[in-house]
mmCIF file of N, CA, C and O in Angstrom:
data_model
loop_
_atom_site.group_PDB
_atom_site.id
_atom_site.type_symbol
_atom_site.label_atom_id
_atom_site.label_comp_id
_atom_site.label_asym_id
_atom_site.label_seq_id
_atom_site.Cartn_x
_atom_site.Cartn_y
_atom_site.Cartn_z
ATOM 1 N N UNK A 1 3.349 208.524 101.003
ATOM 2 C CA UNK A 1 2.030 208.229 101.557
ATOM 3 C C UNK A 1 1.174 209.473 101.751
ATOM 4 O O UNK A 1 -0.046 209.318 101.795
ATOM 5 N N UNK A 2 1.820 210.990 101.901
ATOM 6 C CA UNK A 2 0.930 211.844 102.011
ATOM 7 C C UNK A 2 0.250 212.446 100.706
ATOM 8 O O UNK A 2 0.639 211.685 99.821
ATOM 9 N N UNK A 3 -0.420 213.242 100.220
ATOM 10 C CA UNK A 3 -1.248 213.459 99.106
ATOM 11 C C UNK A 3 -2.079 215.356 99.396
ATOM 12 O O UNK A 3 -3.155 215.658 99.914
ATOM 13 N N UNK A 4 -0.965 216.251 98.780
ATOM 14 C CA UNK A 4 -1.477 217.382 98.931
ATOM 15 C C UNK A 4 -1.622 217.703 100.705
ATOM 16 O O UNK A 4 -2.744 217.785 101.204
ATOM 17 N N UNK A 5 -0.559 217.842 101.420
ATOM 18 C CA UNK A 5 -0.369 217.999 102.653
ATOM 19 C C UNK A 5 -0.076 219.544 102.659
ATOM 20 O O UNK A 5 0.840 220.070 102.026
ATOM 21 N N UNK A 6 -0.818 220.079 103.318
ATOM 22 C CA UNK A 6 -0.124 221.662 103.888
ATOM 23 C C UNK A 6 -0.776 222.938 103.100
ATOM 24 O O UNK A 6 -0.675 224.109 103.468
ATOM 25 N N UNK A 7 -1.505 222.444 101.875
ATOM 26 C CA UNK A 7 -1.181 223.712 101.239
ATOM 27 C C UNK A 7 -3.134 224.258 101.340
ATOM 28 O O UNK A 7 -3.459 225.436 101.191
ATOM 29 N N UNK A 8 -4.263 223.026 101.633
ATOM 30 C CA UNK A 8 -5.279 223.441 102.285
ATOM 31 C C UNK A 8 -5.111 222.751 103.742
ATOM 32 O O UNK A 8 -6.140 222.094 103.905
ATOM 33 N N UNK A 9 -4.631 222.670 104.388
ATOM 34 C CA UNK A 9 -4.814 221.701 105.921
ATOM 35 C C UNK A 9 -5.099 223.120 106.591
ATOM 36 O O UNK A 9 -4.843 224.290 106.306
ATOM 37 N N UNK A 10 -5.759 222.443 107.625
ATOM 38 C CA UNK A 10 -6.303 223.493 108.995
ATOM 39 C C UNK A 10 -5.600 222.877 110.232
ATOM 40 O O UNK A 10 -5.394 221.679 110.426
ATOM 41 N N UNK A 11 -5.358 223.643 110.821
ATOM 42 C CA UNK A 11 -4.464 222.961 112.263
ATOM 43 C C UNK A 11 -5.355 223.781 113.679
ATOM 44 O O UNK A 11 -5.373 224.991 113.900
ATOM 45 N N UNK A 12 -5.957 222.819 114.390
ATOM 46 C CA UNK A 12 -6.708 223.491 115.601
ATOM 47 C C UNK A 12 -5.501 222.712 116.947
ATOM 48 O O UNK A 12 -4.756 221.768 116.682
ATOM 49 N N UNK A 13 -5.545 223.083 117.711
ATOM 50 C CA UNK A 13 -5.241 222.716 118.573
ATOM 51 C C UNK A 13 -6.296 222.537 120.131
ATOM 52 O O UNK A 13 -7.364 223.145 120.055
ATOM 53 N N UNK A 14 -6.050 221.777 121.443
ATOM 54 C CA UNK A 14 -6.894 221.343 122.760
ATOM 55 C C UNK A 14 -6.206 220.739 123.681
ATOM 56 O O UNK A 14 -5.048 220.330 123.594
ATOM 57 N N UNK A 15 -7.094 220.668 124.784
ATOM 58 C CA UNK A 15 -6.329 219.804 125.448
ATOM 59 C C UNK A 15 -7.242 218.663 125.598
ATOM 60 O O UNK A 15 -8.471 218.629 125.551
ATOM 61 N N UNK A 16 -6.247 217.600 125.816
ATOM 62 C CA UNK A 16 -6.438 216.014 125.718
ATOM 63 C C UNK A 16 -6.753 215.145 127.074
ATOM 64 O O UNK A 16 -5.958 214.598 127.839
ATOM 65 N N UNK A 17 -8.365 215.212 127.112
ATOM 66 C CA UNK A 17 -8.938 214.639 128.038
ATOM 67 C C UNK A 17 -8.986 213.196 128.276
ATOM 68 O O UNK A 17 -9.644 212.574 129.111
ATOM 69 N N UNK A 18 -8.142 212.768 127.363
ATOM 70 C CA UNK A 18 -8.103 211.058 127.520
ATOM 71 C C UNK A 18 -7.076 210.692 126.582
ATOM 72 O O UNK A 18 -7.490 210.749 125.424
ATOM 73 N N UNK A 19 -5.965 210.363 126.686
ATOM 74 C CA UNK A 19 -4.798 210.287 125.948
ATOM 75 C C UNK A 19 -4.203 209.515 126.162
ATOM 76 O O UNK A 19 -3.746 209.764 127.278
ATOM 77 N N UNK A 20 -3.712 208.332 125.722
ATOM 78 C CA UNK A 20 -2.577 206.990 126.133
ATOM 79 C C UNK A 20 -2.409 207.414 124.927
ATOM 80 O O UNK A 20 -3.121 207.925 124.063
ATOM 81 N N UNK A 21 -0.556 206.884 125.109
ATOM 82 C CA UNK A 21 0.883 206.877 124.106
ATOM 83 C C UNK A 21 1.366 205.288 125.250
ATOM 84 O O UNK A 21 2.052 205.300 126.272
ATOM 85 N N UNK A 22 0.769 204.224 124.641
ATOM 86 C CA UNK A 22 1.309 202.886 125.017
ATOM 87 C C UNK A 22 0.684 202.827 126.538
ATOM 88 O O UNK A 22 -0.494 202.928 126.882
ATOM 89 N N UNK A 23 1.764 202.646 127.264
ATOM 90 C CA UNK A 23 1.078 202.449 129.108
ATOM 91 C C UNK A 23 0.390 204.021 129.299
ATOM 92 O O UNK A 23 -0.739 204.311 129.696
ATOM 93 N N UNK A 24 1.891 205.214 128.712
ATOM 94 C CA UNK A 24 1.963 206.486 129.411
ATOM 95 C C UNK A 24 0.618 207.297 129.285
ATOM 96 O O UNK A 24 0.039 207.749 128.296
ATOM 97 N N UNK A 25 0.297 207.326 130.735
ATOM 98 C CA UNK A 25 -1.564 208.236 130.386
ATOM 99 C C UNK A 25 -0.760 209.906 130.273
ATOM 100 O O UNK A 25 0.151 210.343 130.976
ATOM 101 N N UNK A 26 -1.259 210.366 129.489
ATOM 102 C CA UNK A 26 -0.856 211.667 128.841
ATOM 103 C C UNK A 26 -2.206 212.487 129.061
ATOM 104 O O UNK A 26 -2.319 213.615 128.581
ATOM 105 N N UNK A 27 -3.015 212.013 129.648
ATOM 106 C CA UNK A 27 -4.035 213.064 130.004
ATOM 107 C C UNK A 27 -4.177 215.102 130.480
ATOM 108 O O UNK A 27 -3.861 215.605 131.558
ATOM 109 N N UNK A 28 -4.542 215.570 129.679
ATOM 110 C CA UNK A 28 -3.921 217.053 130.053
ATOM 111 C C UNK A 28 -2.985 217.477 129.226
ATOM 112 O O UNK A 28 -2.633 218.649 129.362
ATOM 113 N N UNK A 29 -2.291 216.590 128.083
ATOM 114 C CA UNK A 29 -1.048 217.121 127.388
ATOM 115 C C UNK A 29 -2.444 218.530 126.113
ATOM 116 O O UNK A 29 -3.657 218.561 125.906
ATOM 117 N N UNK A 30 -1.188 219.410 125.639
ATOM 118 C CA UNK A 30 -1.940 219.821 125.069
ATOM 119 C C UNK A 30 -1.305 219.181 123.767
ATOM 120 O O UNK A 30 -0.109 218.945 123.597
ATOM 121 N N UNK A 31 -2.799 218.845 122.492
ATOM 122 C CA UNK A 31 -2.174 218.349 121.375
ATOM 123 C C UNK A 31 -2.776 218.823 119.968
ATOM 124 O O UNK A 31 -3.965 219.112 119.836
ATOM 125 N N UNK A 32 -2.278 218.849 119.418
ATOM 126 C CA UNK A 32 -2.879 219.980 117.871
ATOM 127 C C UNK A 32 -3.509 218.415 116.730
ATOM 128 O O UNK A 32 -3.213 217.227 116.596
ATOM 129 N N UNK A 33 -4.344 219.252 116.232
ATOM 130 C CA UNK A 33 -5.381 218.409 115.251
ATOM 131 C C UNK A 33 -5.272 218.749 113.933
ATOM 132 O O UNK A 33 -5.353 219.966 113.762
ATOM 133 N N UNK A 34 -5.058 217.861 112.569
ATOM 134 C CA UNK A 34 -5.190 218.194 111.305
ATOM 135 C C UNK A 34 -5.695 217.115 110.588
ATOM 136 O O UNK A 34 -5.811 215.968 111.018
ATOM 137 N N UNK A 35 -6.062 217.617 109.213
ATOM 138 C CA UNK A 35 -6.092 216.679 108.366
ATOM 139 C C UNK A 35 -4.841 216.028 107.506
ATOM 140 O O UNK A 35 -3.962 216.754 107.041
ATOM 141 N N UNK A 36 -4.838 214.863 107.367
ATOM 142 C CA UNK A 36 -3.705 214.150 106.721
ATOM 143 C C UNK A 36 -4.634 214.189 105.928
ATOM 144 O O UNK A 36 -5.764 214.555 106.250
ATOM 145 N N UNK A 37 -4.165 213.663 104.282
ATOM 146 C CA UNK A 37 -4.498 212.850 103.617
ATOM 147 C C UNK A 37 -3.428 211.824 103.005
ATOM 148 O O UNK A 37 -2.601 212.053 102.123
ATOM 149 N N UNK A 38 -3.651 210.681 103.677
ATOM 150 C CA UNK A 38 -2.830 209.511 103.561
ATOM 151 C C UNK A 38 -3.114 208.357 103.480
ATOM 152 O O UNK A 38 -3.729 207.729 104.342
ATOM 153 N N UNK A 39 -2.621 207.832 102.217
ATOM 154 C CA UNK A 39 -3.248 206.826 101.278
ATOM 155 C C UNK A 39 -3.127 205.432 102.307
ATOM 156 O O UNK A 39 -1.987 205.162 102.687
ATOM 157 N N UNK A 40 -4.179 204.604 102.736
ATOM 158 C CA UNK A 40 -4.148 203.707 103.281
ATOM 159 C C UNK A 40 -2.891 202.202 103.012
ATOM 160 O O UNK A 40 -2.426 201.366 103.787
ATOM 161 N N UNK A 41 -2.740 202.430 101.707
ATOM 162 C CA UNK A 41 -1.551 201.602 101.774
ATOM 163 C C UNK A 41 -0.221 201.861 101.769
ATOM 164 O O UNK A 41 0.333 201.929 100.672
ATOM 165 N N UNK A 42 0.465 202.035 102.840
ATOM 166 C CA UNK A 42 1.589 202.573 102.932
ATOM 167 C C UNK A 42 2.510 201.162 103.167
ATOM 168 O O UNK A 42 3.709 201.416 103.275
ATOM 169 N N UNK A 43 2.178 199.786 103.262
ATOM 170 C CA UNK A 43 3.070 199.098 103.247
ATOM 171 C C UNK A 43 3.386 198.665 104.490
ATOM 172 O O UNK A 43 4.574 198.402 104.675
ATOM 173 N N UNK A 44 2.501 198.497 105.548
ATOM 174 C CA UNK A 44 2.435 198.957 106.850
ATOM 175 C C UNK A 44 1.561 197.749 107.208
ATOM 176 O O UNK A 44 0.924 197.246 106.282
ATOM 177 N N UNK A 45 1.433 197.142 108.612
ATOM 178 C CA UNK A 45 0.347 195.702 109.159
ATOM 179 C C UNK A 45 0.094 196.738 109.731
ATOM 180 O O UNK A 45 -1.111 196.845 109.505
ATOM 181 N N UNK A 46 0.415 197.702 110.398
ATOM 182 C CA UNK A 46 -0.908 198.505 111.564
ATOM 183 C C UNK A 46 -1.261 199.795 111.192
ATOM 184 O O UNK A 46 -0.480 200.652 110.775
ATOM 185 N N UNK A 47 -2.146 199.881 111.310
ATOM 186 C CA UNK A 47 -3.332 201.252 110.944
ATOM 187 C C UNK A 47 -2.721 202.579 111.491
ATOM 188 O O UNK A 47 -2.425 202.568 112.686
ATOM 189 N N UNK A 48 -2.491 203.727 110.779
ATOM 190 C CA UNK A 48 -1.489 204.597 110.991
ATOM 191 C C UNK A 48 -2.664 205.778 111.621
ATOM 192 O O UNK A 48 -3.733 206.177 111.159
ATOM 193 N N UNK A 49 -1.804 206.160 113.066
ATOM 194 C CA UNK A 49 -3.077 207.185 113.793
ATOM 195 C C UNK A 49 -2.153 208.148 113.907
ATOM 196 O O UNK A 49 -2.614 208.634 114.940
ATOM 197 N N UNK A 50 -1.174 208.845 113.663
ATOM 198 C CA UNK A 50 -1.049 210.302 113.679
ATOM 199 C C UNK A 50 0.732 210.174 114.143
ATOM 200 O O UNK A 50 1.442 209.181 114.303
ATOM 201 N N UNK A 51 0.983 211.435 114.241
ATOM 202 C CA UNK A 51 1.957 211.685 114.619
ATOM 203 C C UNK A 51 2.521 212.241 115.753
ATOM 204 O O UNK A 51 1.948 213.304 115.991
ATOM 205 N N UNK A 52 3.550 211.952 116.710
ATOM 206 C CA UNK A 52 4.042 212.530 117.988
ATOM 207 C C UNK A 52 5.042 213.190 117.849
ATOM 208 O O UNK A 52 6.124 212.656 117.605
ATOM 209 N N UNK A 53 4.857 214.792 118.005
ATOM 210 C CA UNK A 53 5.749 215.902 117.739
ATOM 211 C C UNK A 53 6.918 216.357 118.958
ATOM 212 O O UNK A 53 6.847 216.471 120.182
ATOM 213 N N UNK A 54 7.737 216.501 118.205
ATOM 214 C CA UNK A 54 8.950 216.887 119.128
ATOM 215 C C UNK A 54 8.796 217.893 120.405
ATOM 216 O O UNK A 54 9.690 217.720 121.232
ATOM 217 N N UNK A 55 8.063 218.679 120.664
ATOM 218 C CA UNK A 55 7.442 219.273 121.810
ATOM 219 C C UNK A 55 7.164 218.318 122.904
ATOM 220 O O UNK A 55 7.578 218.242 124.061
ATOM 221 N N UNK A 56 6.310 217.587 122.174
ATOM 222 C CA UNK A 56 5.428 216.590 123.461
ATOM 223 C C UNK A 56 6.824 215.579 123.575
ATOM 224 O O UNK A 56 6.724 215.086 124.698
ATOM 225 N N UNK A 57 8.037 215.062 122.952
ATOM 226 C CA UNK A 57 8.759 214.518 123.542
ATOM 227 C C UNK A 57 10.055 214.889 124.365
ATOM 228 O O UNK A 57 10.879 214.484 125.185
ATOM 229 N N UNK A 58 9.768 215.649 123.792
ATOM 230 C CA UNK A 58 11.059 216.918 124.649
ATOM 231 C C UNK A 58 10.431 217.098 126.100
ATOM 232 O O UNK A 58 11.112 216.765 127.070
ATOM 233 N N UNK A 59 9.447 217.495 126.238
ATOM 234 C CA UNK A 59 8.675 218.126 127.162
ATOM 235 C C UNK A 59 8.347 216.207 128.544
ATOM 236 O O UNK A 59 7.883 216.384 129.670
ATOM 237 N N UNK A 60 8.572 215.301 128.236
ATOM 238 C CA UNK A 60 8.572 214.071 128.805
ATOM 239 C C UNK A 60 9.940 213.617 128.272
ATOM 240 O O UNK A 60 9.817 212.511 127.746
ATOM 241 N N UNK A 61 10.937 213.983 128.233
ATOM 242 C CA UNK A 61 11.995 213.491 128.459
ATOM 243 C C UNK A 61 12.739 211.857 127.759
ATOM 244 O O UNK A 61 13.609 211.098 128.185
ATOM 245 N N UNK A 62 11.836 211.861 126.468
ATOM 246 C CA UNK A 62 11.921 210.675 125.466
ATOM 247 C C UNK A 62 12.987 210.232 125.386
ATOM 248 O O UNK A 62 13.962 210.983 125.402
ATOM 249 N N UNK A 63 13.129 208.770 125.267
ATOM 250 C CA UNK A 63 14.174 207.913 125.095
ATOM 251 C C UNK A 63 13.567 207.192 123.993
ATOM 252 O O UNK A 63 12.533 206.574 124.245
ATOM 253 N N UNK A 64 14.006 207.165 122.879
ATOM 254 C CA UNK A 64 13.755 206.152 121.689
ATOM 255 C C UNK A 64 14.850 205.466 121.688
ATOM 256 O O UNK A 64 16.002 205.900 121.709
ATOM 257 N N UNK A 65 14.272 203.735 121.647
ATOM 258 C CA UNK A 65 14.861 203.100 121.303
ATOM 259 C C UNK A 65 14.721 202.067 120.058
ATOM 260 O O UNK A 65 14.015 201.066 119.941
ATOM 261 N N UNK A 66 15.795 202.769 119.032
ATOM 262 C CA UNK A 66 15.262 202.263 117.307
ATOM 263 C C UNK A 66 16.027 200.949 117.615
ATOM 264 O O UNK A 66 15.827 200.396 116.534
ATOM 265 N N UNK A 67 16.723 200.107 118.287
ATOM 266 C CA UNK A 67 16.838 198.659 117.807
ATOM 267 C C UNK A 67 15.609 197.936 118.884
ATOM 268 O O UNK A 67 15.049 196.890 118.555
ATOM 269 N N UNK A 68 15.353 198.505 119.931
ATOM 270 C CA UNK A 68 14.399 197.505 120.897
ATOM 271 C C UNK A 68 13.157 197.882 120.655
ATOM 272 O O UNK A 68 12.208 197.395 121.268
ATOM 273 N N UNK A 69 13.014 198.913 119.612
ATOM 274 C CA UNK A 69 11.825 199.588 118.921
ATOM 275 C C UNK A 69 10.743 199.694 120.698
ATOM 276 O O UNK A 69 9.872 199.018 121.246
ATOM 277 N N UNK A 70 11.577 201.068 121.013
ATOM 278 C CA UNK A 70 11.166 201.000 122.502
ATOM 279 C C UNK A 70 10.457 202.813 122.481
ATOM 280 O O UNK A 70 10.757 203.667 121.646
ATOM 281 N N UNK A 71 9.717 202.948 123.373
ATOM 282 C CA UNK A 71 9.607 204.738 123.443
ATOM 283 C C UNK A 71 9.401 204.695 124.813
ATOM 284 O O UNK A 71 8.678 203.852 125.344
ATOM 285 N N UNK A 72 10.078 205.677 125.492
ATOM 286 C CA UNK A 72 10.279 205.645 127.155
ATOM 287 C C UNK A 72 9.830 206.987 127.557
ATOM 288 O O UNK A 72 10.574 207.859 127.108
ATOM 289 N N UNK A 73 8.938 207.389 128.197
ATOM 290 C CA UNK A 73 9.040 208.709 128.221
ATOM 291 C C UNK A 73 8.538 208.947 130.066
ATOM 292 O O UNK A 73 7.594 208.336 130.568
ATOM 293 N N UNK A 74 9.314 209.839 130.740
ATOM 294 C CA UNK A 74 9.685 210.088 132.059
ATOM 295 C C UNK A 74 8.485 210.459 132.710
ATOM 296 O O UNK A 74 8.018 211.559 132.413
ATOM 297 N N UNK A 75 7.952 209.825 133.458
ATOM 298 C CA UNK A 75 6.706 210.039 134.643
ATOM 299 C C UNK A 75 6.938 211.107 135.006
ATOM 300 O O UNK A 75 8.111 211.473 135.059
ATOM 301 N N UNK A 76 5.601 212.197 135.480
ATOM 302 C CA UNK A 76 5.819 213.384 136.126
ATOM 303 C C UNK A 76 6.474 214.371 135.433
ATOM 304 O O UNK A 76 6.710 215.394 136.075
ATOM 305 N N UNK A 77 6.905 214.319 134.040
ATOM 306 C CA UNK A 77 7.915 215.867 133.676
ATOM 307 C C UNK A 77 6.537 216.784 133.164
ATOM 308 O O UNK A 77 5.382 216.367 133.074
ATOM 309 N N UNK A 78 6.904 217.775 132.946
ATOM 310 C CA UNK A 78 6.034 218.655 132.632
ATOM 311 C C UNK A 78 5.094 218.501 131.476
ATOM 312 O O UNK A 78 5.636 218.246 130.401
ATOM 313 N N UNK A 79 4.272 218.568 131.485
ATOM 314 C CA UNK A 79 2.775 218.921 130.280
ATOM 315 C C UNK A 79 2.685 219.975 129.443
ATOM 316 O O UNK A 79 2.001 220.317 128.478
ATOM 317 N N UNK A 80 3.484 220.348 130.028
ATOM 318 C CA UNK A 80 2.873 222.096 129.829
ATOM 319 C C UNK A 80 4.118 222.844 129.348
ATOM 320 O O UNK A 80 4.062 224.051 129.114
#
């Protein structure tokens, strides 16, 4: 699904003044910005918005759950 990834992309990074990941308000996380280019049909019913990097789940204490297709992530751990 990606198409020439990495080799012109720009990566900025900010912090995130309004941020939901499901219930979890993530407001204040800091989160980095790029261009994808990714072909709209990937085979997929829902519209694909980006990716959640191992930092930001480490850093909230993630629990994935691949059979209850669940993502849990711990109130109050650090942002930062």
């Amino acid at each position: 699904p990606f198409h020439d990834f990495g080799k012109f992309s720009q990566y900025s990074f900010g912090e995130a003044t309004d941020f939901r990941l499901g219930n979890y308000d993530a407001k204040g996380a800091r989160i980095g910005f790029t261009t994808l280019n990714i072909h709209e049909d990937v085979g997929s019913s829902h519209r694909f918005a980006g990716f959640v990097g191992m930092d930001f789940l480490y850093l909230r204490s993630a629990i994935i759950d691949i059979g209850g297709r669940g993502l849990y992530l711990k109130s109050g751990s650090a942002a930062h």
